[in-house]
């Protein structure tokens, strides 16, 4: 974890799989990543959990790519996804609206290029701190539920 504004970083041992990392960061440190669910091996079940309504909105563009546009409603979030109309229905855009937070902030992700996970070299995950960065101890939060964003569950 890197704080570029203060030039400090912290590290902890790898908890295992990418799914275990998401759970670990959420429960121990109160850190939620809006896109963590996309890396799940059981994506369909996770996205359907707590769903109140789902709609197919038609073919719309995400950038320059024609996509199937879907919208879903949960208790605490609404989210939309644009899936490529090509051979593989790969995600191209994601929009999450946090309905329970003041002002209903939104998170948008545009995915320009998608490759197979086998194409990602291990060296990409080798952290090199910036010059002069100070290593600090990462402290767990006492009540991670209060630090995380509302979920659709």
mmCIF file of C-alpha atoms in Angstrom:
data_model
loop_
_atom_site.group_PDB
_atom_site.id
_atom_site.type_symbol
_atom_site.label_atom_id
_atom_site.label_comp_id
_atom_site.label_asym_id
_atom_site.label_seq_id
_atom_site.Cartn_x
_atom_site.Cartn_y
_atom_site.Cartn_z
ATOM 1 C CA UNK A 1 0.000 0.000 0.000
ATOM 2 C CA UNK A 2 1.437 3.333 -1.087
ATOM 3 C CA UNK A 3 0.525 6.856 -0.001
ATOM 4 C CA UNK A 4 2.139 9.009 -2.686
ATOM 5 C CA UNK A 5 1.081 12.289 -1.052
ATOM 6 C CA UNK A 6 3.140 11.495 2.058
ATOM 7 C CA UNK A 7 5.710 9.205 0.364
ATOM 8 C CA UNK A 8 5.093 6.345 2.790
ATOM 9 C CA UNK A 9 4.242 2.714 2.192
ATOM 10 C CA UNK A 10 3.247 -0.351 4.162
ATOM 11 C CA UNK A 11 3.362 -4.051 3.413
ATOM 12 C CA UNK A 12 1.857 -7.252 4.778
ATOM 13 C CA UNK A 13 2.206 -10.920 3.919
ATOM 14 C CA UNK A 14 0.283 -12.233 0.923
ATOM 15 C CA UNK A 15 -2.912 -13.873 2.241
ATOM 16 C CA UNK A 16 -3.126 -16.323 -0.716
ATOM 17 C CA UNK A 17 -5.519 -16.029 -3.636
ATOM 18 C CA UNK A 18 -6.840 -12.790 -5.112
ATOM 19 C CA UNK A 19 -10.247 -13.556 -3.529
ATOM 20 C CA UNK A 20 -8.615 -14.069 -0.133
ATOM 21 C CA UNK A 21 -6.802 -10.762 -0.588
ATOM 22 C CA UNK A 22 -10.105 -8.924 -1.121
ATOM 23 C CA UNK A 23 -11.620 -10.490 2.006
ATOM 24 C CA UNK A 24 -8.431 -9.847 4.000
ATOM 25 C CA UNK A 25 -8.286 -6.158 3.062
ATOM 26 C CA UNK A 26 -11.981 -5.697 3.800
ATOM 27 C CA UNK A 27 -12.183 -7.487 7.148
ATOM 28 C CA UNK A 28 -8.794 -6.522 8.594
ATOM 29 C CA UNK A 29 -8.185 -3.052 7.158
ATOM 30 C CA UNK A 30 -11.631 -1.816 6.086
ATOM 31 C CA UNK A 31 -10.438 -1.378 2.493
ATOM 32 C CA UNK A 32 -12.972 -2.025 -0.276
ATOM 33 C CA UNK A 33 -12.087 -2.088 -3.948
ATOM 34 C CA UNK A 34 -15.083 -1.496 -6.222
ATOM 35 C CA UNK A 35 -13.657 -3.859 -8.842
ATOM 36 C CA UNK A 36 -12.509 -6.684 -6.551
ATOM 37 C CA UNK A 37 -15.600 -8.771 -7.309
ATOM 38 C CA UNK A 38 -14.639 -8.904 -11.004
ATOM 39 C CA UNK A 39 -11.682 -11.095 -10.038
ATOM 40 C CA UNK A 40 -13.861 -13.679 -8.281
ATOM 41 C CA UNK A 41 -14.052 -17.262 -9.529
ATOM 42 C CA UNK A 42 -17.783 -17.186 -8.653
ATOM 43 C CA UNK A 43 -18.619 -13.821 -10.207
ATOM 44 C CA UNK A 44 -22.192 -14.683 -11.193
ATOM 45 C CA UNK A 45 -23.172 -15.701 -7.642
ATOM 46 C CA UNK A 46 -21.535 -12.650 -6.072
ATOM 47 C CA UNK A 47 -23.199 -10.209 -8.455
ATOM 48 C CA UNK A 48 -26.620 -11.811 -8.036
ATOM 49 C CA UNK A 49 -26.464 -11.855 -4.215
ATOM 50 C CA UNK A 50 -29.015 -9.404 -2.831
ATOM 51 C CA UNK A 51 -30.182 -8.301 -6.273
ATOM 52 C CA UNK A 52 -33.655 -6.749 -6.253
ATOM 53 C CA UNK A 53 -33.963 -6.042 -9.966
ATOM 54 C CA UNK A 54 -32.016 -6.554 -13.173
ATOM 55 C CA UNK A 55 -32.677 -5.054 -16.620
ATOM 56 C CA UNK A 56 -31.268 -5.456 -20.111
ATOM 57 C CA UNK A 57 -31.090 -1.950 -21.598
ATOM 58 C CA UNK A 58 -29.984 -2.850 -25.152
ATOM 59 C CA UNK A 59 -26.851 -2.345 -27.226
ATOM 60 C CA UNK A 60 -24.922 0.812 -26.297
ATOM 61 C CA UNK A 61 -21.366 1.997 -26.763
ATOM 62 C CA UNK A 62 -18.690 1.784 -24.096
ATOM 63 C CA UNK A 63 -16.006 3.954 -25.639
ATOM 64 C CA UNK A 64 -15.983 2.776 -29.260
ATOM 65 C CA UNK A 65 -17.148 -0.795 -28.480
ATOM 66 C CA UNK A 66 -20.738 -2.000 -29.010
ATOM 67 C CA UNK A 67 -21.872 -3.604 -25.767
ATOM 68 C CA UNK A 68 -24.816 -5.240 -24.068
ATOM 69 C CA UNK A 69 -25.868 -2.735 -21.369
ATOM 70 C CA UNK A 70 -27.275 -4.199 -18.145
ATOM 71 C CA UNK A 71 -28.453 -2.458 -14.958
ATOM 72 C CA UNK A 72 -28.957 -3.960 -11.495
ATOM 73 C CA UNK A 73 -30.512 -2.695 -8.272
ATOM 74 C CA UNK A 74 -29.486 -3.751 -4.767
ATOM 75 C CA UNK A 75 -30.433 -2.279 -1.401
ATOM 76 C CA UNK A 76 -27.319 -0.116 -0.995
ATOM 77 C CA UNK A 77 -25.971 0.130 -4.538
ATOM 78 C CA UNK A 78 -27.075 0.308 -8.133
ATOM 79 C CA UNK A 79 -24.656 -0.844 -10.779
ATOM 80 C CA UNK A 80 -24.454 -1.028 -14.510
ATOM 81 C CA UNK A 81 -22.181 -3.067 -16.732
ATOM 82 C CA UNK A 82 -21.420 -2.906 -20.448
ATOM 83 C CA UNK A 83 -20.400 -6.315 -21.880
ATOM 84 C CA UNK A 84 -18.692 -6.689 -25.260
ATOM 85 C CA UNK A 85 -21.015 -8.081 -27.966
ATOM 86 C CA UNK A 86 -18.095 -10.048 -29.450
ATOM 87 C CA UNK A 87 -17.275 -13.734 -29.061
ATOM 88 C CA UNK A 88 -16.586 -13.296 -25.328
ATOM 89 C CA UNK A 89 -18.884 -11.065 -23.243
ATOM 90 C CA UNK A 90 -16.012 -9.269 -21.554
ATOM 91 C CA UNK A 91 -16.710 -6.209 -19.381
ATOM 92 C CA UNK A 92 -15.877 -2.848 -20.975
ATOM 93 C CA UNK A 93 -17.419 -0.401 -18.503
ATOM 94 C CA UNK A 94 -18.756 -0.543 -14.972
ATOM 95 C CA UNK A 95 -20.700 2.126 -13.070
ATOM 96 C CA UNK A 96 -21.507 1.757 -9.361
ATOM 97 C CA UNK A 97 -23.785 4.197 -7.503
ATOM 98 C CA UNK A 98 -23.536 4.128 -3.684
ATOM 99 C CA UNK A 99 -27.132 5.012 -2.778
ATOM 100 C CA UNK A 100 -26.658 5.171 0.996
ATOM 101 C CA UNK A 101 -23.753 7.631 0.974
ATOM 102 C CA UNK A 102 -24.319 11.415 0.987
ATOM 103 C CA UNK A 103 -24.688 12.701 -2.567
ATOM 104 C CA UNK A 104 -24.849 9.146 -3.928
ATOM 105 C CA UNK A 105 -21.267 9.099 -5.261
ATOM 106 C CA UNK A 106 -20.475 7.001 -8.311
ATOM 107 C CA UNK A 107 -17.488 4.927 -9.322
ATOM 108 C CA UNK A 108 -16.860 4.387 -13.040
ATOM 109 C CA UNK A 109 -14.299 2.063 -14.599
ATOM 110 C CA UNK A 110 -13.533 1.957 -18.309
ATOM 111 C CA UNK A 111 -11.711 -1.185 -19.422
ATOM 112 C CA UNK A 112 -9.790 -0.499 -22.609
ATOM 113 C CA UNK A 113 -7.812 -3.705 -23.027
ATOM 114 C CA UNK A 114 -8.438 -7.177 -21.678
ATOM 115 C CA UNK A 115 -5.906 -10.014 -21.751
ATOM 116 C CA UNK A 116 -5.658 -13.502 -20.379
ATOM 117 C CA UNK A 117 -4.345 -13.729 -16.818
ATOM 118 C CA UNK A 118 -1.536 -15.984 -18.034
ATOM 119 C CA UNK A 119 -0.214 -12.942 -19.939
ATOM 120 C CA UNK A 120 0.443 -11.002 -16.716
ATOM 121 C CA UNK A 121 4.076 -11.435 -15.618
ATOM 122 C CA UNK A 122 4.765 -12.060 -11.921
ATOM 123 C CA UNK A 123 7.157 -9.091 -11.995
ATOM 124 C CA UNK A 124 4.132 -6.788 -12.322
ATOM 125 C CA UNK A 125 3.320 -7.578 -8.685
ATOM 126 C CA UNK A 126 6.834 -6.936 -7.328
ATOM 127 C CA UNK A 127 6.540 -3.639 -5.443
ATOM 128 C CA UNK A 128 9.418 -1.187 -5.657
ATOM 129 C CA UNK A 129 8.934 1.780 -3.310
ATOM 130 C CA UNK A 130 9.662 5.236 -4.725
ATOM 131 C CA UNK A 131 12.999 6.782 -3.878
ATOM 132 C CA UNK A 132 12.995 8.194 -0.351
ATOM 133 C CA UNK A 133 9.709 6.516 0.640
ATOM 134 C CA UNK A 134 9.442 5.567 4.307
ATOM 135 C CA UNK A 135 8.101 2.155 5.302
ATOM 136 C CA UNK A 136 5.409 2.324 8.001
ATOM 137 C CA UNK A 137 3.536 -0.375 9.891
ATOM 138 C CA UNK A 138 0.055 -1.068 8.489
ATOM 139 C CA UNK A 139 -2.424 -0.994 11.380
ATOM 140 C CA UNK A 140 -5.688 -2.959 11.213
ATOM 141 C CA UNK A 141 -8.880 -1.028 11.894
ATOM 142 C CA UNK A 142 -10.787 -1.838 15.070
ATOM 143 C CA UNK A 143 -14.187 -1.976 13.358
ATOM 144 C CA UNK A 144 -13.710 -2.625 9.613
ATOM 145 C CA UNK A 145 -17.480 -2.523 8.972
ATOM 146 C CA UNK A 146 -17.496 1.196 9.770
ATOM 147 C CA UNK A 147 -14.632 1.875 7.337
ATOM 148 C CA UNK A 148 -16.012 0.047 4.287
ATOM 149 C CA UNK A 149 -18.362 1.294 1.615
ATOM 150 C CA UNK A 150 -21.917 -0.081 1.608
ATOM 151 C CA UNK A 151 -22.304 -3.247 -0.448
ATOM 152 C CA UNK A 152 -25.182 -4.573 -2.480
ATOM 153 C CA UNK A 153 -25.797 -7.432 -0.081
#
